[in-house]
Coordinates of C-alpha atoms in Angstrom, one line a residue:
M209 CA -1.9 273.4 -124.4
P210 CA 0.5 276.0 -125.9
P211 CA 3.7 276.6 -123.9
R212 CA 3.5 279.0 -121.0
R213 CA 5.2 282.3 -122.0
I214 CA 7.4 283.4 -119.2
I215 CA 10.0 286.0 -118.1
I216 CA 12.6 284.6 -115.7
D217 CA 13.9 287.2 -113.2
T218 CA 17.0 285.8 -111.6
D219 CA 20.3 286.3 -109.7
P220 CA 22.3 283.3 -110.7
G221 CA 23.4 281.3 -108.4
Q222 CA 23.9 277.6 -109.2
D223 CA 20.3 276.6 -108.4
D224 CA 19.1 279.6 -110.6
A225 CA 21.2 278.2 -113.4
V226 CA 19.6 274.8 -113.1
A227 CA 16.1 276.4 -113.1
I228 CA 17.0 278.3 -116.3
L229 CA 18.4 275.1 -117.9
L230 CA 15.2 273.2 -117.1
A231 CA 13.1 275.9 -118.7
L232 CA 15.2 276.0 -121.8
A233 CA 15.0 272.2 -122.1
S234 CA 11.2 272.2 -122.0
P235 CA 9.9 274.0 -125.1
E236 CA 6.7 272.0 -125.1
E237 CA 5.6 273.6 -121.8
I238 CA 7.7 276.8 -121.5
E239 CA 8.6 279.6 -123.9
V240 CA 11.2 281.9 -122.3
L241 CA 10.6 285.4 -123.6
G242 CA 13.6 286.9 -121.8
I243 CA 15.8 286.7 -118.7
T244 CA 16.1 289.7 -116.4
A245 CA 19.0 289.9 -114.0
V246 CA 18.8 291.4 -110.5
A247 CA 21.3 291.9 -107.8
G248 CA 21.1 289.2 -105.1
N249 CA 23.3 286.1 -104.7
V250 CA 26.1 288.3 -106.2
P251 CA 26.1 291.9 -107.5
L252 CA 24.4 292.7 -110.7
P253 CA 27.4 292.6 -113.1
L254 CA 27.9 289.0 -112.1
T255 CA 24.2 288.0 -112.2
A256 CA 23.9 289.5 -115.7
R257 CA 27.1 287.7 -116.8
N258 CA 25.9 284.4 -115.2
A259 CA 22.5 284.5 -117.0
R260 CA 24.3 284.7 -120.3
V261 CA 26.8 282.0 -119.3
V262 CA 23.9 279.6 -118.7
C263 CA 22.1 280.5 -121.9
E264 CA 25.3 279.7 -123.8
L265 CA 25.8 276.5 -121.9
A266 CA 22.3 275.5 -123.1
G267 CA 23.1 276.6 -126.7
R268 CA 20.5 279.3 -126.5
R269 CA 22.2 282.6 -127.5
D270 CA 18.9 283.7 -128.9
I271 CA 17.4 284.4 -125.4
P272 CA 17.6 288.1 -124.6
V273 CA 19.2 288.9 -121.3
F274 CA 18.6 292.3 -119.5
A275 CA 20.3 293.8 -116.5
G276 CA 18.0 295.3 -113.9
C277 CA 18.2 296.8 -110.5
E278 CA 21.6 296.8 -108.8
R279 CA 20.4 297.4 -105.2
P280 CA 17.2 296.8 -103.2
L281 CA 14.6 299.5 -103.0
E282 CA 15.5 300.9 -99.6
R283 CA 18.4 298.9 -98.2
P284 CA 22.1 298.1 -98.9
L285 CA 22.6 294.9 -100.9
V286 CA 23.2 291.7 -99.0
T287 CA 24.9 289.0 -101.1
A288 CA 25.6 285.3 -100.7
E289 CA 29.1 284.5 -101.9
H290 CA 29.5 282.4 -98.8
V291 CA 27.1 279.9 -100.5
H292 CA 27.6 280.4 -104.2
G293 CA 31.2 281.4 -104.4
R294 CA 32.9 284.6 -105.7
T295 CA 31.3 284.4 -109.2
G296 CA 27.9 283.0 -108.1
L297 CA 28.5 280.0 -110.4
D298 CA 31.6 278.6 -108.8
G299 CA 32.2 274.9 -109.4
P300 CA 32.4 274.2 -113.2
V301 CA 34.8 276.1 -115.4
L302 CA 32.6 277.8 -118.0
P303 CA 33.7 280.2 -120.6
E304 CA 33.0 283.9 -120.5
P305 CA 29.8 284.7 -122.4
T306 CA 30.1 286.2 -125.9
M307 CA 26.3 286.9 -126.4
P308 CA 25.4 290.5 -125.8
L309 CA 23.6 292.0 -122.8
Q310 CA 20.5 293.9 -124.1
D311 CA 20.7 297.7 -124.0
A312 CA 17.2 298.1 -122.4
H313 CA 16.8 298.0 -118.6
A314 CA 15.2 294.8 -117.3
V315 CA 12.3 296.8 -115.7
D316 CA 11.5 298.4 -119.0
F317 CA 11.5 295.0 -120.7
I318 CA 9.1 293.6 -118.1
V319 CA 6.8 296.6 -118.5
E320 CA 6.9 296.7 -122.3
T321 CA 6.4 293.0 -122.7
L322 CA 3.4 292.9 -120.4
R323 CA 1.8 295.8 -122.2
A324 CA 2.5 294.3 -125.6
E325 CA 1.2 290.8 -124.9
A326 CA -2.4 290.0 -124.4
P327 CA -3.7 290.2 -120.8
G328 CA -3.0 286.9 -119.0
A329 CA -0.4 285.8 -121.6
V330 CA 2.8 286.2 -119.6
T331 CA 3.9 284.6 -116.3
L332 CA 6.6 286.1 -114.2
C333 CA 9.1 283.7 -112.6
P334 CA 11.3 285.4 -110.0
L335 CA 14.1 283.3 -108.6
G336 CA 15.8 286.0 -106.6
P337 CA 15.0 289.2 -104.7
L338 CA 11.8 290.9 -106.0
T339 CA 13.4 294.3 -106.8
N340 CA 12.8 294.2 -110.5
I341 CA 9.2 293.0 -110.3
A342 CA 8.3 295.5 -107.6
T343 CA 9.9 298.4 -109.5
A344 CA 8.0 297.4 -112.6
F345 CA 4.7 297.4 -110.6
R346 CA 5.4 300.8 -109.0
Q347 CA 6.5 302.3 -112.4
A348 CA 3.5 300.8 -114.3
P349 CA 0.7 299.7 -112.1
D350 CA -1.4 299.0 -115.1
I351 CA 0.6 295.9 -115.8
V352 CA -0.4 294.1 -112.6
D353 CA -3.7 293.0 -114.0
R354 CA -2.1 291.8 -117.2
V355 CA 0.1 289.3 -115.4
A356 CA -1.0 285.7 -115.8
G357 CA 0.6 284.8 -112.5
I358 CA 3.8 285.0 -110.5
I359 CA 5.6 281.8 -109.6
L360 CA 8.4 282.7 -107.3
M361 CA 11.0 281.1 -105.1
G362 CA 11.2 282.8 -101.7
G363 CA 10.0 282.8 -98.2
A364 CA 9.6 280.1 -95.5
Y365 CA 7.3 279.3 -92.7
F366 CA 7.8 275.9 -91.0
E367 CA 11.4 275.9 -92.2
V368 CA 11.9 279.5 -90.8
G369 CA 15.0 281.3 -92.2
N370 CA 18.2 280.5 -94.0
I371 CA 19.9 284.0 -93.8
T372 CA 18.4 285.1 -90.4
P373 CA 16.6 283.0 -87.9
A374 CA 13.3 284.2 -89.4
A375 CA 13.9 285.0 -93.0
E376 CA 14.7 283.3 -96.3
F377 CA 17.4 285.0 -98.4
N378 CA 15.4 286.3 -101.4
I379 CA 12.8 288.0 -99.3
Y380 CA 15.3 289.3 -96.7
V381 CA 17.4 291.0 -99.3
D382 CA 14.5 293.3 -100.4
P383 CA 11.6 292.9 -98.0
E384 CA 10.0 296.2 -99.2
A385 CA 9.9 294.8 -102.8
A386 CA 8.5 291.5 -101.6
D387 CA 5.8 293.4 -99.7
I388 CA 4.8 295.3 -102.9
V389 CA 4.5 292.1 -104.8
F390 CA 2.6 290.1 -102.2
R391 CA 0.1 293.0 -101.8
S392 CA -0.2 293.6 -105.6
G393 CA -3.2 291.4 -106.2
A394 CA -1.4 289.4 -108.9
P395 CA -1.9 285.6 -108.6
L396 CA 1.0 284.3 -106.6
T397 CA 2.4 280.8 -106.3
V398 CA 5.2 280.6 -103.7
M399 CA 8.0 278.0 -103.5
P400 CA 9.3 278.5 -99.9
L401 CA 12.0 276.7 -98.1
D402 CA 9.3 274.4 -96.8
V403 CA 9.1 272.7 -100.2
T404 CA 12.6 273.5 -101.7
H405 CA 14.3 271.8 -98.8
K406 CA 12.6 268.6 -99.9
A407 CA 14.4 268.9 -103.3
L408 CA 17.7 267.5 -101.9
V409 CA 20.5 266.5 -104.4
T410 CA 21.7 263.3 -102.8
R411 CA 24.8 261.7 -104.2
P412 CA 22.9 259.2 -106.4
R413 CA 20.8 262.1 -107.8
N414 CA 24.0 264.1 -108.6
E415 CA 25.7 261.1 -110.1
A416 CA 22.6 260.8 -112.4
F417 CA 23.3 264.4 -113.6
R418 CA 27.0 263.5 -114.2
A419 CA 26.1 260.3 -116.0
I420 CA 24.2 262.3 -118.7
G421 CA 27.7 262.8 -120.0
T422 CA 27.1 266.1 -121.7
P423 CA 28.6 269.5 -120.9
V424 CA 25.2 270.5 -119.3
G425 CA 25.1 267.3 -117.2
R426 CA 28.7 267.7 -116.0
A427 CA 28.3 271.4 -115.2
V428 CA 25.1 270.8 -113.1
A429 CA 26.9 268.0 -111.2
E430 CA 29.9 270.3 -110.6
M431 CA 27.7 273.2 -109.5
T432 CA 26.0 270.9 -106.9
D433 CA 29.4 269.5 -105.8
F434 CA 30.4 273.1 -105.0
F435 CA 27.5 274.5 -103.2
E436 CA 26.4 271.4 -101.3
R437 CA 29.3 271.8 -98.9
F438 CA 27.5 274.8 -97.3
D439 CA 24.2 273.1 -96.9
K440 CA 25.7 269.8 -95.6
E441 CA 27.6 271.7 -92.9
K442 CA 24.7 274.0 -92.0
Y443 CA 21.8 271.5 -92.0
G444 CA 23.5 268.2 -91.6
S445 CA 21.6 267.1 -94.7
E446 CA 22.8 264.6 -97.3
G447 CA 22.8 267.1 -100.1
A448 CA 22.0 270.6 -101.2
P449 CA 18.5 271.7 -101.9
L450 CA 17.7 272.9 -105.5
H451 CA 15.5 275.8 -104.6
D452 CA 14.9 277.6 -107.8
P453 CA 14.2 274.7 -110.2
C454 CA 11.0 274.1 -108.2
V455 CA 9.6 277.2 -110.0
T456 CA 10.2 275.9 -113.5
A457 CA 9.4 272.3 -112.5
Y458 CA 6.0 273.6 -111.4
L459 CA 5.3 275.0 -114.8
I460 CA 5.9 271.5 -116.3
R461 CA 4.5 269.2 -113.6
P462 CA 2.3 271.1 -111.1
D463 CA 1.1 267.7 -109.8
L464 CA 4.5 267.2 -108.2
F465 CA 3.7 270.0 -105.7
S466 CA 1.0 270.6 -103.1
G467 CA 0.2 273.5 -100.8
R468 CA -2.5 275.8 -99.5
F469 CA -4.0 279.1 -100.7
V470 CA -3.4 281.3 -97.7
N471 CA -2.6 284.8 -96.6
V472 CA 1.1 285.7 -96.7
E473 CA 2.5 289.0 -95.4
V474 CA 6.0 290.2 -95.3
E475 CA 7.6 291.8 -92.3
T476 CA 9.2 295.1 -93.1
V477 CA 9.4 296.8 -89.7
S478 CA 11.0 294.6 -87.1
E479 CA 14.8 294.2 -87.4
L480 CA 14.4 290.9 -85.4
T481 CA 12.2 289.3 -88.0
M482 CA 12.8 291.4 -91.1
G483 CA 11.8 289.7 -94.3
M484 CA 9.8 287.0 -92.6
T485 CA 7.0 285.6 -94.7
V486 CA 4.1 285.3 -92.2
A487 CA 1.9 282.6 -93.7
D488 CA -1.5 282.0 -92.1
W489 CA -1.3 278.3 -92.8
W490 CA -4.0 277.4 -90.3
G491 CA -6.4 280.2 -91.2
V492 CA -6.4 281.8 -87.8
T493 CA -6.8 285.4 -89.0
D494 CA -9.4 287.1 -91.2
R495 CA -6.8 288.3 -93.7
A496 CA -7.7 287.4 -97.2
P497 CA -5.7 284.7 -98.9
N498 CA -3.3 286.0 -101.5
A499 CA -0.8 283.2 -102.4
T500 CA -0.7 279.5 -103.0
F501 CA 2.1 278.6 -100.5
M502 CA 3.6 275.2 -101.4
G503 CA 4.5 272.7 -98.7
A504 CA 5.1 269.3 -100.2
L505 CA 7.1 267.9 -103.1
D506 CA 7.3 264.5 -104.9
A507 CA 11.1 264.5 -104.8
P508 CA 11.7 261.3 -106.8
G509 CA 9.3 262.7 -109.5
F510 CA 11.1 266.1 -109.4
F511 CA 14.5 264.6 -109.9
A512 CA 13.3 262.2 -112.6
L513 CA 11.9 265.2 -114.5
L514 CA 15.0 267.3 -114.0
T515 CA 17.4 264.5 -115.2
E516 CA 15.3 263.7 -118.2
R517 CA 15.0 267.3 -119.3
L518 CA 18.7 268.2 -118.7
A519 CA 19.7 265.3 -120.9
R520 CA 18.0 267.0 -123.8
L521 CA 20.4 269.9 -123.8

C-alpha cells in the first residue's frame, strides 16, 4: 500500500508534538503534505512556532507549515497553558525555529490541496479545535466529498469532560466548528478521551523514550515529565495520556484500536453542556451513524510502536 497522504491540523501542545514526530518517523505509512496550525492549547503565534520547532527537531525542515485561524468561529479563544505551559511545549529546551512559516493561510492550503489532489487521496488529521477544517468546508463545500477521511482527536462520552464536566477541550474551544465537521458527511474516525485516557505514559514507558538516547527521545521524555504533573494531580493516574498520537498511530496500526460506528452530535446551545459530544453508543435513537467512535486501545502495542518509531528520528 502506498503511504497515506495527510494534512496535520494542530495546536501544539506536547502530545501534538509526539503525534507529529510519529507521523514523520513513519514514511512507509504516512506522507505529510503539510502542517496547518490553529489556535487552541496556546494562541496561534505559538502553535505556528511550535509546529516548526517539532519539524526541526525531527530534521524535517522540508515540511511546509501554515498558520490558520486565530480564534474560534463564534467564541472567544480558550487556551490551556495550565496544562501545556506558557509556550505550549514547556519541558525540553528547544531552539527557536529557523524554517519559514509559509505565506499562504492554512485554510487556503487545505482547500487548494484537496482540489489539486485526486478525490479520496488526502486524509485530514486534526489534533486541536476544528476551526481550520470547518472554515475550509464553509469556504469551499466542494472539497468535502474529496476528503478520504478525517481522523481527529476530540470529544468524550464515557470519560465525560476534561475542560468542563461535559466537554473535551478540542471540541469545547470551538463547538460550532465541530458541529460543522460532524455534520459534513465526510468519513469521520474519532479518538475521544475514552480511548486516549488508555494511552498512559507510565514511568517505565517514559524511561523507554529517554533510553532512546537521541534528541527526539530525550525531548519526548522531558515533554511528558512536564505535562504529566497536571494529569496525575487531576485524575490520580500513574502518568499522562498521550491523546494526539492516537491519531497518527491509527494510520499505522489501526488494529490497535476498536470502537463503534455511531451517531455523534455536538452540543452548541446549552452552556451547561457546551461542546459535549453526544455519542449514541447503544443505538437508542434513529439518528444516522456518522462517525467511528473509538473506545479501546492496545496500550502495550501502542507504546511499542511509538518507541520503535521515535527511535528512527
